[in-house]
mmCIF file of C-alpha atoms in Angstrom:
data_model
loop_
_atom_site.group_PDB
_atom_site.id
_atom_site.type_symbol
_atom_site.label_atom_id
_atom_site.label_comp_id
_atom_site.label_asym_id
_atom_site.label_seq_id
_atom_site.Cartn_x
_atom_site.Cartn_y
_atom_site.Cartn_z
ATOM 1 C CA UNK A 918 115.893 98.642 85.575
ATOM 2 C CA UNK A 919 112.916 98.181 83.284
ATOM 3 C CA UNK A 920 109.372 99.443 83.526
ATOM 4 C CA UNK A 921 106.243 97.711 82.311
ATOM 5 C CA UNK A 922 103.958 100.717 81.933
ATOM 6 C CA UNK A 923 103.475 104.385 82.722
ATOM 7 C CA UNK A 924 99.968 105.757 83.251
ATOM 8 C CA UNK A 925 99.587 109.488 82.958
ATOM 9 C CA UNK A 926 96.506 111.050 84.601
ATOM 10 C CA UNK A 927 95.876 107.917 86.672
ATOM 11 C CA UNK A 928 93.178 108.210 89.358
ATOM 12 C CA UNK A 929 93.260 104.619 90.660
ATOM 13 C CA UNK A 930 96.657 104.417 92.378
ATOM 14 C CA UNK A 931 96.680 107.143 94.996
ATOM 15 C CA UNK A 932 94.843 110.331 95.807
ATOM 16 C CA UNK A 933 94.099 112.738 92.990
ATOM 17 C CA UNK A 934 95.476 112.706 89.479
ATOM 18 C CA UNK A 935 98.830 110.957 89.351
ATOM 19 C CA UNK A 936 101.494 109.633 87.057
ATOM 20 C CA UNK A 937 101.952 105.948 87.867
ATOM 21 C CA UNK A 938 105.165 104.110 87.073
ATOM 22 C CA UNK A 939 104.855 100.316 86.974
ATOM 23 C CA UNK A 940 108.317 98.815 87.375
ATOM 24 C CA UNK A 941 109.197 95.355 86.069
ATOM 25 C CA UNK A 942 110.427 92.491 88.188
ATOM 26 C CA UNK A 943 109.126 90.644 91.210
ATOM 27 C CA UNK A 944 110.213 87.448 92.917
ATOM 28 C CA UNK A 945 107.060 87.014 95.047
ATOM 29 C CA UNK A 946 104.808 85.349 92.471
ATOM 30 C CA UNK A 947 101.610 86.080 94.399
ATOM 31 C CA UNK A 948 98.708 83.896 93.206
ATOM 32 C CA UNK A 949 96.160 86.097 91.432
ATOM 33 C CA UNK A 950 98.636 88.934 90.754
ATOM 34 C CA UNK A 951 97.100 91.455 88.343
ATOM 35 C CA UNK A 952 100.489 92.131 86.757
ATOM 36 C CA UNK A 953 102.123 88.711 86.445
ATOM 37 C CA UNK A 954 103.173 89.493 82.880
ATOM 38 C CA UNK A 955 105.865 91.791 84.254
ATOM 39 C CA UNK A 956 107.330 89.468 86.925
ATOM 40 C CA UNK A 957 110.467 89.238 84.801
ATOM 41 C CA UNK A 958 113.011 91.992 85.396
ATOM 42 C CA UNK A 959 113.545 92.026 81.600
ATOM 43 C CA UNK A 960 109.869 92.771 80.840
ATOM 44 C CA UNK A 961 108.961 96.115 79.353
ATOM 45 C CA UNK A 962 111.340 98.890 78.381
ATOM 46 C CA UNK A 963 114.542 100.309 79.902
ATOM 47 C CA UNK A 964 113.999 103.075 82.442
ATOM 48 C CA UNK A 965 116.190 105.786 80.918
ATOM 49 C CA UNK A 966 116.896 109.405 81.768
ATOM 50 C CA UNK A 967 114.558 110.398 78.926
ATOM 51 C CA UNK A 968 111.742 108.382 80.502
ATOM 52 C CA UNK A 969 112.484 110.012 83.861
ATOM 53 C CA UNK A 970 112.338 113.447 82.235
ATOM 54 C CA UNK A 971 108.931 112.690 80.647
ATOM 55 C CA UNK A 972 107.531 111.603 84.000
ATOM 56 C CA UNK A 973 108.852 114.708 85.763
ATOM 57 C CA UNK A 974 107.409 116.867 82.974
ATOM 58 C CA UNK A 975 104.027 115.137 83.408
ATOM 59 C CA UNK A 976 104.014 116.140 87.078
ATOM 60 C CA UNK A 977 104.673 119.801 86.300
ATOM 61 C CA UNK A 978 100.999 120.720 85.886
ATOM 62 C CA UNK A 979 98.579 122.174 88.443
ATOM 63 C CA UNK A 980 96.191 119.222 87.999
ATOM 64 C CA UNK A 981 98.900 116.629 88.755
ATOM 65 C CA UNK A 982 98.850 115.571 92.405
ATOM 66 C CA UNK A 983 101.926 113.368 92.355
ATOM 67 C CA UNK A 984 103.777 110.220 91.418
ATOM 68 C CA UNK A 985 102.944 106.626 92.271
ATOM 69 C CA UNK A 986 105.537 103.858 91.975
ATOM 70 C CA UNK A 987 104.250 100.315 91.861
ATOM 71 C CA UNK A 988 104.347 97.508 89.436
ATOM 72 C CA UNK A 989 105.509 94.415 90.267
ATOM 73 C CA UNK A 990 107.934 95.211 93.077
ATOM 74 C CA UNK A 991 109.677 98.585 93.380
ATOM 75 C CA UNK A 992 111.414 97.424 96.561
ATOM 76 C CA UNK A 993 113.263 94.532 94.946
ATOM 77 C CA UNK A 994 116.914 95.483 95.602
ATOM 78 C CA UNK A 995 117.785 96.097 91.950
ATOM 79 C CA UNK A 996 114.663 98.221 91.470
ATOM 80 C CA UNK A 997 115.497 100.324 94.523
ATOM 81 C CA UNK A 998 118.893 101.020 92.981
ATOM 82 C CA UNK A 999 117.236 101.902 89.671
ATOM 83 C CA UNK A 1000 114.705 104.230 91.312
ATOM 84 C CA UNK A 1001 116.628 106.060 94.026
ATOM 85 C CA UNK A 1002 118.185 108.839 91.919
ATOM 86 C CA UNK A 1003 114.948 109.358 90.011
ATOM 87 C CA UNK A 1004 112.876 109.617 93.188
ATOM 88 C CA UNK A 1005 115.373 112.071 94.637
ATOM 89 C CA UNK A 1006 115.096 114.138 91.431
ATOM 90 C CA UNK A 1007 111.295 114.151 91.751
ATOM 91 C CA UNK A 1008 111.467 115.144 95.433
ATOM 92 C CA UNK A 1009 114.006 117.907 94.693
ATOM 93 C CA UNK A 1010 111.823 119.284 91.883
ATOM 94 C CA UNK A 1011 108.621 118.974 93.937
ATOM 95 C CA UNK A 1012 109.499 119.440 97.627
ATOM 96 C CA UNK A 1013 107.096 118.595 100.435
ATOM 97 C CA UNK A 1014 104.941 121.294 101.921
ATOM 98 C CA UNK A 1015 102.235 123.665 100.794
ATOM 99 C CA UNK A 1016 102.360 125.958 97.791
ATOM 100 C CA UNK A 1017 101.932 129.728 98.136
ATOM 101 C CA UNK A 1018 98.328 129.402 96.909
ATOM 102 C CA UNK A 1019 97.576 126.955 99.741
ATOM 103 C CA UNK A 1020 97.459 123.849 97.571
ATOM 104 C CA UNK A 1021 99.335 120.792 98.816
ATOM 105 C CA UNK A 1022 102.662 119.790 97.333
ATOM 106 C CA UNK A 1023 102.935 116.793 95.052
ATOM 107 C CA UNK A 1024 103.158 113.486 96.853
ATOM 108 C CA UNK A 1025 105.013 110.286 96.126
ATOM 109 C CA UNK A 1026 103.200 107.021 96.788
ATOM 110 C CA UNK A 1027 104.778 103.579 96.653
ATOM 111 C CA UNK A 1028 103.004 100.215 96.611
ATOM 112 C CA UNK A 1029 105.134 97.306 97.824
ATOM 113 C CA UNK A 1030 104.572 93.691 98.752
ATOM 114 C CA UNK A 1031 107.041 94.171 101.585
ATOM 115 C CA UNK A 1032 105.873 95.254 104.995
ATOM 116 C CA UNK A 1033 107.682 98.285 106.360
ATOM 117 C CA UNK A 1034 109.711 96.151 108.799
ATOM 118 C CA UNK A 1035 111.255 94.304 105.825
ATOM 119 C CA UNK A 1036 112.591 97.645 104.577
ATOM 120 C CA UNK A 1037 114.178 98.632 107.882
ATOM 121 C CA UNK A 1038 117.819 97.832 108.733
ATOM 122 C CA UNK A 1039 118.149 94.072 109.065
ATOM 123 C CA UNK A 1040 115.035 93.495 106.936
ATOM 124 C CA UNK A 1041 115.147 91.250 103.888
ATOM 125 C CA UNK A 1042 114.880 94.110 101.382
ATOM 126 C CA UNK A 1043 116.930 96.750 103.196
ATOM 127 C CA UNK A 1044 119.795 97.801 100.933
ATOM 128 C CA UNK A 1045 122.373 100.555 100.864
ATOM 129 C CA UNK A 1046 119.756 102.827 99.180
ATOM 130 C CA UNK A 1047 116.526 101.842 100.979
ATOM 131 C CA UNK A 1048 116.647 104.704 103.473
ATOM 132 C CA UNK A 1049 117.122 107.198 100.630
ATOM 133 C CA UNK A 1050 114.161 105.697 98.749
ATOM 134 C CA UNK A 1051 111.945 105.797 101.839
ATOM 135 C CA UNK A 1052 112.975 109.405 102.506
ATOM 136 C CA UNK A 1053 111.309 110.434 99.228
ATOM 137 C CA UNK A 1054 108.007 108.606 99.834
ATOM 138 C CA UNK A 1055 104.969 110.202 101.455
ATOM 139 C CA UNK A 1056 102.555 107.249 101.436
ATOM 140 C CA UNK A 1057 103.653 103.616 101.528
ATOM 141 C CA UNK A 1058 101.085 100.940 100.771
ATOM 142 C CA UNK A 1059 102.692 97.837 102.212
ATOM 143 C CA UNK A 1060 102.027 94.133 102.416
ATOM 144 C CA UNK A 1061 101.754 91.370 99.845
ATOM 145 C CA UNK A 1062 98.638 90.910 97.738
ATOM 146 C CA UNK A 1063 96.699 87.988 99.195
ATOM 147 C CA UNK A 1064 93.914 86.696 96.998
ATOM 148 C CA UNK A 1065 92.063 85.139 99.954
ATOM 149 C CA UNK A 1066 91.946 88.595 101.622
ATOM 150 C CA UNK A 1067 90.797 90.433 98.483
ATOM 151 C CA UNK A 1068 88.318 93.184 99.333
ATOM 152 C CA UNK A 1069 87.008 95.496 96.612
ATOM 153 C CA UNK A 1070 85.739 97.970 99.241
ATOM 154 C CA UNK A 1071 89.248 98.905 100.404
ATOM 155 C CA UNK A 1072 90.558 102.222 99.201
ATOM 156 C CA UNK A 1073 93.954 101.970 97.445
ATOM 157 C CA UNK A 1074 94.482 98.407 98.649
ATOM 158 C CA UNK A 1075 93.618 95.068 97.145
ATOM 159 C CA UNK A 1076 93.644 92.843 100.202
ATOM 160 C CA UNK A 1077 92.844 93.515 103.842
ATOM 161 C CA UNK A 1078 96.370 92.740 105.089
ATOM 162 C CA UNK A 1079 97.781 95.737 103.210
ATOM 163 C CA UNK A 1080 98.284 99.041 105.035
ATOM 164 C CA UNK A 1081 98.356 102.695 103.978
ATOM 165 C CA UNK A 1082 101.223 104.252 105.930
ATOM 166 C CA UNK A 1083 101.684 108.005 106.073
ATOM 167 C CA UNK A 1084 105.494 108.037 106.176
ATOM 168 C CA UNK A 1085 105.613 111.768 106.932
ATOM 169 C CA UNK A 1086 103.573 111.226 110.110
ATOM 170 C CA UNK A 1087 105.651 108.132 110.880
ATOM 171 C CA UNK A 1088 108.875 110.138 110.504
ATOM 172 C CA UNK A 1089 107.551 112.893 112.795
ATOM 173 C CA UNK A 1090 106.531 110.355 115.447
ATOM 174 C CA UNK A 1091 109.869 108.549 115.131
ATOM 175 C CA UNK A 1092 111.780 111.823 115.469
ATOM 176 C CA UNK A 1093 109.832 112.635 118.626
ATOM 177 C CA UNK A 1094 110.915 109.272 120.057
ATOM 178 C CA UNK A 1095 114.469 109.443 118.652
ATOM 179 C CA UNK A 1096 113.913 106.397 116.414
ATOM 180 C CA UNK A 1097 114.642 105.338 112.826
ATOM 181 C CA UNK A 1098 112.816 107.002 109.917
ATOM 182 C CA UNK A 1099 113.238 110.423 111.537
ATOM 183 C CA UNK A 1100 112.910 113.292 109.120
ATOM 184 C CA UNK A 1101 116.156 114.435 107.599
#
């Protein structure tokens, strides 16, 4: 897997101060895409263990609120496979919950052009690692960018069809109903 960019101390792609990883590669080709230069899976640099380590180190500060994964398309099957171990490392290092001082734990956000249903079993981007990837994510911003639905007033979304999904709340509700996405 390659990445196009990493932004440290990013305040535009999720709540608080975040490290944002922009992965390379997307097959959607949305008209008006802000990141069309990285549609190619070969764009950018290789996502190595050293790069992972630098990102994890960047999160290990009191001012860092979490990690955001976006790009082009983190949920392309090959990107899921390239991200899953890294995201599990981040989640293991920074577990969910509240710190002893009362501050919230670091969160993981993911922006995808897929809608959540496409990531569920039987969906077009569900792979052998999708459930593991989703298990690490706290907030999923889903839905393709649609230029005709562009709305600058939306928080953390570019077009009105996109949704902010609290996956932790979704997992709790699913567990209460005995459905998929239940907390592990």
